[in-house]
mmCIF file with all atom_site columns, C-alpha atoms in Angstrom:
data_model
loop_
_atom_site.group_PDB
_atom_site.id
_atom_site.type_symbol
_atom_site.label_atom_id
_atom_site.label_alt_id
_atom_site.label_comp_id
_atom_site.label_asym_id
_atom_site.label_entity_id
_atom_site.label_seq_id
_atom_site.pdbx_PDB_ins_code
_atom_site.Cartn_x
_atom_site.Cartn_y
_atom_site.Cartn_z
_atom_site.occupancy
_atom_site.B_iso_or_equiv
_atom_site.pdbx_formal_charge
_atom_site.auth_seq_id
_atom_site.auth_comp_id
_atom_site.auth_asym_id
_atom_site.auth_atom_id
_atom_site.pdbx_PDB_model_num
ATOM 1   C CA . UNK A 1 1   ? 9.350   13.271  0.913   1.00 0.00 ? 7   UNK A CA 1
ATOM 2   C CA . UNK A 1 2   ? 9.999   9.989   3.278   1.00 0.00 ? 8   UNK A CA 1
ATOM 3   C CA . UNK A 1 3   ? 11.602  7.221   2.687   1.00 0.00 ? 9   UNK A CA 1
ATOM 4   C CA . UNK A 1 4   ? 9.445   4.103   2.350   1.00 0.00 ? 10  UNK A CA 1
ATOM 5   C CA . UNK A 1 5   ? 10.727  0.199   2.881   1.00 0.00 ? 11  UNK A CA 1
ATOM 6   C CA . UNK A 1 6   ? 8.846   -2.419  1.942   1.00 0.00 ? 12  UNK A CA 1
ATOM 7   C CA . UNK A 1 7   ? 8.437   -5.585  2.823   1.00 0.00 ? 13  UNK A CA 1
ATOM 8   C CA . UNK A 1 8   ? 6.184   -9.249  3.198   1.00 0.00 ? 14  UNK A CA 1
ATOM 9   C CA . UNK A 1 9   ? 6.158   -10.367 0.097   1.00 0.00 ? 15  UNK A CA 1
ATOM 10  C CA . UNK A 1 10  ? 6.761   -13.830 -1.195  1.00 0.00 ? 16  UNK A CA 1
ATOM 11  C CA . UNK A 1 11  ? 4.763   -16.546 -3.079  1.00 0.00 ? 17  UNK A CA 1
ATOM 12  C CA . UNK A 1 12  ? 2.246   -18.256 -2.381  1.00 0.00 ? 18  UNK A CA 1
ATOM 13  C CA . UNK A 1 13  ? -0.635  -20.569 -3.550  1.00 0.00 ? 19  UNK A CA 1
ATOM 14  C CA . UNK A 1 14  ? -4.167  -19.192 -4.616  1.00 0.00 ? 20  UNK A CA 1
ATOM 15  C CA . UNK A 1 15  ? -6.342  -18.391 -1.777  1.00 0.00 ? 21  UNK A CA 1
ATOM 16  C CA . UNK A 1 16  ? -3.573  -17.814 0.467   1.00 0.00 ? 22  UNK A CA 1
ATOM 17  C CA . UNK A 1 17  ? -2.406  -14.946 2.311   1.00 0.00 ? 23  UNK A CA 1
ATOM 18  C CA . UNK A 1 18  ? 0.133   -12.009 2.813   1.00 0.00 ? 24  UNK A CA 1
ATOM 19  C CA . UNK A 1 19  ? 0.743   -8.962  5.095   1.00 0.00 ? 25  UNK A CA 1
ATOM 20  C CA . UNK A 1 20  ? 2.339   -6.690  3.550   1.00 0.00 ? 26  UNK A CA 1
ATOM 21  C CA . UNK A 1 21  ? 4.067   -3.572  5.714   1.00 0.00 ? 27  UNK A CA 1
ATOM 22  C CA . UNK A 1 22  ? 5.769   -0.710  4.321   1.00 0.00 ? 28  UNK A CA 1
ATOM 23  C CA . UNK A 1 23  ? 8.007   1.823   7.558   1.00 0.00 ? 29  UNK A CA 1
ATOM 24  C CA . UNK A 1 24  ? 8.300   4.749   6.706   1.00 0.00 ? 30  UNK A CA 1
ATOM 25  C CA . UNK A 1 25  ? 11.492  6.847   7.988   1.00 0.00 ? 31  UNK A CA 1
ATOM 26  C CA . UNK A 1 26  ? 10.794  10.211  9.288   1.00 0.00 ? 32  UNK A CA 1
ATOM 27  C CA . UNK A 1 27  ? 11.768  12.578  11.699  1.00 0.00 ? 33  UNK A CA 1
ATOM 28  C CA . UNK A 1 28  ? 8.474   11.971  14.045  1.00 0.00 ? 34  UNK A CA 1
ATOM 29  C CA . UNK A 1 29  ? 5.220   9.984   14.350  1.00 0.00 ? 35  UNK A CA 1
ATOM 30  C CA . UNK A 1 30  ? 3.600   13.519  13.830  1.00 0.00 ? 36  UNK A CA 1
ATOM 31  C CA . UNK A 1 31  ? 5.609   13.742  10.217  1.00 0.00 ? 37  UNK A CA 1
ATOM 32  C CA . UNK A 1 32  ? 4.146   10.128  9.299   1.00 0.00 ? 38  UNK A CA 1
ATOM 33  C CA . UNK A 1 33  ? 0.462   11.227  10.241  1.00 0.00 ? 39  UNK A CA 1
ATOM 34  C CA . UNK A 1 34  ? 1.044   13.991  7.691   1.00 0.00 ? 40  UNK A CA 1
ATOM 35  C CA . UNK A 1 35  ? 0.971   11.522  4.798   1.00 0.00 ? 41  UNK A CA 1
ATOM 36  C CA . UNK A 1 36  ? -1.853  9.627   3.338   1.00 0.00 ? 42  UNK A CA 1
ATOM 37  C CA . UNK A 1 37  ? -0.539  6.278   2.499   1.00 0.00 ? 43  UNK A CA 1
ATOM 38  C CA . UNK A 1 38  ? -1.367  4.202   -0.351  1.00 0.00 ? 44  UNK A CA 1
ATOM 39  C CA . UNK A 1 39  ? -0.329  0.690   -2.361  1.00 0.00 ? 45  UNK A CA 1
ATOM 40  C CA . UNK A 1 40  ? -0.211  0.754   -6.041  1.00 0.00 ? 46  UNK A CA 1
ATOM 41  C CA . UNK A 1 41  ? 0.978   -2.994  -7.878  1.00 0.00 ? 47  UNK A CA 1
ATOM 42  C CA . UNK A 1 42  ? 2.438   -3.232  -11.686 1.00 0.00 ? 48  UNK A CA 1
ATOM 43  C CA . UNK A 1 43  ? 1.405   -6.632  -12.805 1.00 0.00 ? 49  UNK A CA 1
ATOM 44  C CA . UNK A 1 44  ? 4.284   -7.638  -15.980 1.00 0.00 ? 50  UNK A CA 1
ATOM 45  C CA . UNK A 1 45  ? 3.309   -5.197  -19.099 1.00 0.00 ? 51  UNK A CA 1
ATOM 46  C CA . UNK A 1 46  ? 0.560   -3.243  -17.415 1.00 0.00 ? 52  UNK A CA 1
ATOM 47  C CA . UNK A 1 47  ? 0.833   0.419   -16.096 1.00 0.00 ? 53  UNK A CA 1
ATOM 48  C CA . UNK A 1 48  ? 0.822   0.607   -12.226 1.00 0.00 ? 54  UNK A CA 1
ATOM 49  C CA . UNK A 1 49  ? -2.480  0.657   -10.854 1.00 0.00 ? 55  UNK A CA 1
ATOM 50  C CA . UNK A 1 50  ? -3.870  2.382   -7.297  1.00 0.00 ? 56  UNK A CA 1
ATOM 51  C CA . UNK A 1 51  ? -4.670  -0.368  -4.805  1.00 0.00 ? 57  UNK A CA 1
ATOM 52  C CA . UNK A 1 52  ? -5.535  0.856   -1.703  1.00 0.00 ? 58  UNK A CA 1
ATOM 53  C CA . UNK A 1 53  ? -5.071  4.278   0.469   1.00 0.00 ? 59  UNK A CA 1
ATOM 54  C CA . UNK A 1 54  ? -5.529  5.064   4.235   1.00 0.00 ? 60  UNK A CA 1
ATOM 55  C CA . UNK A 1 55  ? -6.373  8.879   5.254   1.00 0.00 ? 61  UNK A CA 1
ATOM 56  C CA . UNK A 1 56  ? -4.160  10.441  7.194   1.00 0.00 ? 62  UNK A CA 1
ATOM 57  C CA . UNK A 1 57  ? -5.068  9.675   10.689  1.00 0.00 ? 63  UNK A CA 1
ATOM 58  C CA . UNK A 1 58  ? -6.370  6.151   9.175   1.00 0.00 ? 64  UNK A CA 1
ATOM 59  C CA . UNK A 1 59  ? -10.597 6.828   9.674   1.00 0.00 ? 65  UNK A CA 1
ATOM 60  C CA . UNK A 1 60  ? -11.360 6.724   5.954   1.00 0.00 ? 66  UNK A CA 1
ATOM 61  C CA . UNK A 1 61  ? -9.747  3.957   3.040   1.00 0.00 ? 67  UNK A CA 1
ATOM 62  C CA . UNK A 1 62  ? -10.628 3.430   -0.476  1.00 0.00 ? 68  UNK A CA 1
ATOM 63  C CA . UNK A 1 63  ? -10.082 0.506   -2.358  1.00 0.00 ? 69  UNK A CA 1
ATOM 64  C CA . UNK A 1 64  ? -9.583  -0.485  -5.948  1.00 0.00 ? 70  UNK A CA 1
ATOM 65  C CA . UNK A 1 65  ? -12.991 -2.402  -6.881  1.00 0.00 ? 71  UNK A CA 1
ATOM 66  C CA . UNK A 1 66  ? -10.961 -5.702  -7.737  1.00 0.00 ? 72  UNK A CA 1
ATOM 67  C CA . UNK A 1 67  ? -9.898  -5.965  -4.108  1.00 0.00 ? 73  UNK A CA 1
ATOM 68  C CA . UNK A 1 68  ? -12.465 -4.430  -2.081  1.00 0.00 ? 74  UNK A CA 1
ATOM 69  C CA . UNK A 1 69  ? -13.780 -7.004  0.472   1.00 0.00 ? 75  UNK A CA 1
ATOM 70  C CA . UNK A 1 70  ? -10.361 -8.737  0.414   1.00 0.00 ? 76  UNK A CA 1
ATOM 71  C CA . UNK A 1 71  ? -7.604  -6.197  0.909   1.00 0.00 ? 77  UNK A CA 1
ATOM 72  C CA . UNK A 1 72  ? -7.353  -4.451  4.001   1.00 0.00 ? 78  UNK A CA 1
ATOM 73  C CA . UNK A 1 73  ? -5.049  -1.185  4.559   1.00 0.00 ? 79  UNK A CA 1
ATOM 74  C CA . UNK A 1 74  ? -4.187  -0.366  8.229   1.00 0.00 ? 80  UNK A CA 1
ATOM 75  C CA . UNK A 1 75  ? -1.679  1.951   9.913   1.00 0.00 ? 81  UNK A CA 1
ATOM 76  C CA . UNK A 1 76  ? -0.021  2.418   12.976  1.00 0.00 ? 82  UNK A CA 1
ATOM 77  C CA . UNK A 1 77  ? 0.631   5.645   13.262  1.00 0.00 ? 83  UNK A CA 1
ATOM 78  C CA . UNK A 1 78  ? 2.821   4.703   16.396  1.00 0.00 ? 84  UNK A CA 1
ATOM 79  C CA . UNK A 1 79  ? 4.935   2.871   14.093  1.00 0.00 ? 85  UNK A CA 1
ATOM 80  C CA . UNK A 1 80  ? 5.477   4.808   11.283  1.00 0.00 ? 86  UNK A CA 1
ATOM 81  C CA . UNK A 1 81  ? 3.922   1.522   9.741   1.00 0.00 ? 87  UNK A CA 1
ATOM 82  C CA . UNK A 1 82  ? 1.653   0.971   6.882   1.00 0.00 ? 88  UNK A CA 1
ATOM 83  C CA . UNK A 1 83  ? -0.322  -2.361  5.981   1.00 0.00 ? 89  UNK A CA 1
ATOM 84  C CA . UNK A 1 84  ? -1.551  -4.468  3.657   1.00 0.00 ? 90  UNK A CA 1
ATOM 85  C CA . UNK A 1 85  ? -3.472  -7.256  4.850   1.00 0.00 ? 91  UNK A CA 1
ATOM 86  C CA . UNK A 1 86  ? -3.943  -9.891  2.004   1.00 0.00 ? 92  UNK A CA 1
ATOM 87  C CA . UNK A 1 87  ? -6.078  -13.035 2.993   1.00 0.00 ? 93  UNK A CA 1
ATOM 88  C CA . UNK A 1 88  ? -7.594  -14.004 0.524   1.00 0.00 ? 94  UNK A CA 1
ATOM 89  C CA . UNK A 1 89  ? -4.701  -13.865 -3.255  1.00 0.00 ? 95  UNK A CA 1
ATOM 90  C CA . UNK A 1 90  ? -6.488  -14.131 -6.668  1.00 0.00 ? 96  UNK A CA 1
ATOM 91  C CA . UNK A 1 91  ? -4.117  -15.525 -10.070 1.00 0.00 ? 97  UNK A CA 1
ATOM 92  C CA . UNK A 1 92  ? -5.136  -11.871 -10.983 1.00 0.00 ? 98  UNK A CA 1
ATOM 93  C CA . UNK A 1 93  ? -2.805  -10.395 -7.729  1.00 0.00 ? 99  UNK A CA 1
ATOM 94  C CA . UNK A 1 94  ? 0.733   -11.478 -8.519  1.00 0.00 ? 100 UNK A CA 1
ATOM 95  C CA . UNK A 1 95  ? 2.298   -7.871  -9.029  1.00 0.00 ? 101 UNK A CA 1
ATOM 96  C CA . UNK A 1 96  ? 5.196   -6.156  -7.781  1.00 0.00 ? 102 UNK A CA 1
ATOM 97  C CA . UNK A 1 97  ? 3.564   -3.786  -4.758  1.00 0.00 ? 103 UNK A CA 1
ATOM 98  C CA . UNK A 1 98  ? 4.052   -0.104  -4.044  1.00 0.00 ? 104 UNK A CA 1
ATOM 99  C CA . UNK A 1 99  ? 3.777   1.681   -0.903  1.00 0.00 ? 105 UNK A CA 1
ATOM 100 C CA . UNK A 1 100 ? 3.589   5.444   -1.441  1.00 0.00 ? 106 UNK A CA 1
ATOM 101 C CA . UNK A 1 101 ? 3.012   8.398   0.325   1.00 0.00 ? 107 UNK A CA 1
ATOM 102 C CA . UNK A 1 102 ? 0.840   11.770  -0.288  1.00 0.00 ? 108 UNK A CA 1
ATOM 103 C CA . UNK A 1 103 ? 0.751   14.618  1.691   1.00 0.00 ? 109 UNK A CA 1
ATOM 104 C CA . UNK A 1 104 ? -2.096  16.140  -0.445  1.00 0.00 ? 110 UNK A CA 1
ATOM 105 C CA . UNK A 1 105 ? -4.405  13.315  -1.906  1.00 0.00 ? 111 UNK A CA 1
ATOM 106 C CA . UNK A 1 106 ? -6.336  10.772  -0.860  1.00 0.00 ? 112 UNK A CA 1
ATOM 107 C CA . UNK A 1 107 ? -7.807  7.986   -2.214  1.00 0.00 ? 113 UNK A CA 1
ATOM 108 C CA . UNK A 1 108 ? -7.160  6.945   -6.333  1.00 0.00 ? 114 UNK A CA 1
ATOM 109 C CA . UNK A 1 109 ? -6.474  10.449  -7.280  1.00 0.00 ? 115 UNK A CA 1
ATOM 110 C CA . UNK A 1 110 ? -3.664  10.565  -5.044  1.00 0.00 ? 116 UNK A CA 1
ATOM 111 C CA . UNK A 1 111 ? -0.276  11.611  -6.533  1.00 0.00 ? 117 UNK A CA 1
ATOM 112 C CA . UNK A 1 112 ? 2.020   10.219  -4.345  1.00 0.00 ? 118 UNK A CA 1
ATOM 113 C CA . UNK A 1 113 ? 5.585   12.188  -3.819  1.00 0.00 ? 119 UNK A CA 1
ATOM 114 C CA . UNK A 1 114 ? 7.339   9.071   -2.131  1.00 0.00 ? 120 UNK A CA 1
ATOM 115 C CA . UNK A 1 115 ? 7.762   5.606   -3.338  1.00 0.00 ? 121 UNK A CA 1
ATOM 116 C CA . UNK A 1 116 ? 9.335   2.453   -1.593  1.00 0.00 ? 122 UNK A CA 1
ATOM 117 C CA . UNK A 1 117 ? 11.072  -0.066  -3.803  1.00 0.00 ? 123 UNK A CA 1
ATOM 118 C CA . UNK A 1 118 ? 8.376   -2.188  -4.384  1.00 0.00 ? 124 UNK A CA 1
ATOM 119 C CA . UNK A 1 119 ? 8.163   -6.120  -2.813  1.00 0.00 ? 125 UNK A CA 1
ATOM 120 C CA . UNK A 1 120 ? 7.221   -9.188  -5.549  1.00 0.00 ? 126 UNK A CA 1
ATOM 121 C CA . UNK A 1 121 ? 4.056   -10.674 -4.602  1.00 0.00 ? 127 UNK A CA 1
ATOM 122 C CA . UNK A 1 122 ? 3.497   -13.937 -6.629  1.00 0.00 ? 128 UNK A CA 1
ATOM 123 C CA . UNK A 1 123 ? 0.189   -16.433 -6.778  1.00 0.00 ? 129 UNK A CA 1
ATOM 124 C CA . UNK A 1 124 ? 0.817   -20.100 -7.882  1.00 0.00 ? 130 UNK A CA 1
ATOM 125 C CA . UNK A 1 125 ? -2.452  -21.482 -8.867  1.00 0.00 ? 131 UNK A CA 1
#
């Protein structure tokens, strides 16, 4: 497991933006490269839904249909850093947003083993 912080969230109007970045803490850059990373957001009385997820070394992400075209994920693998690049927020975004980690998985069926503790994104329309 790693430990995952969060962080970028905040509110903002419709059609605006957010970056999103989730550091990991782990021994080495080698560890982080290890994990596929992922978002997942829990919208107020709905389960938690996959977002996004990079592969390990970043070549290959999948994305949720509601957000493909207007998410990006990104990682530095330098960093220890994961991204979520948000330009374009929908009233249907406001959620609180998960970064989580899989050593296994990739892509929706991944069953991550390491949560952060979430950041609040909110839309105002």
């Amino acid at each position: 497991q790693v430990q995952l912080v969060e962080s970028g969230g905040g509110l903002v109007q419709a059609g605006g933006s957010l970056r999103l970045s989730c550091a990991a803490s782990v021994r080495t850059s080698r560890t982080f490269s290890r994990y596929v990373m992922g978002w997942f957001r829990q919208a107020p009385g709905k389960e938690r839904e996959f977002v996004t997820a990079i592969s390990w070394s970043g070549g290959s992400t999948s994305y949720v249909d509601s957000v493909k075209g207007r998410f990006t994920i990104s990682r530095d693998n330098t960093k220890n850093t994961v991204y979520l690049q948000m330009p374009s927020l929908y009233p249907e975004d406001p959620a609180v947003y998960y970064c989580a980690a899989d050593p296994r998985s990739y892509g929706s069926v991944m069953q991550p083993d390491s949560w952060g503790q979430g950041t609040q994104v909110t839309v105002s329309s």
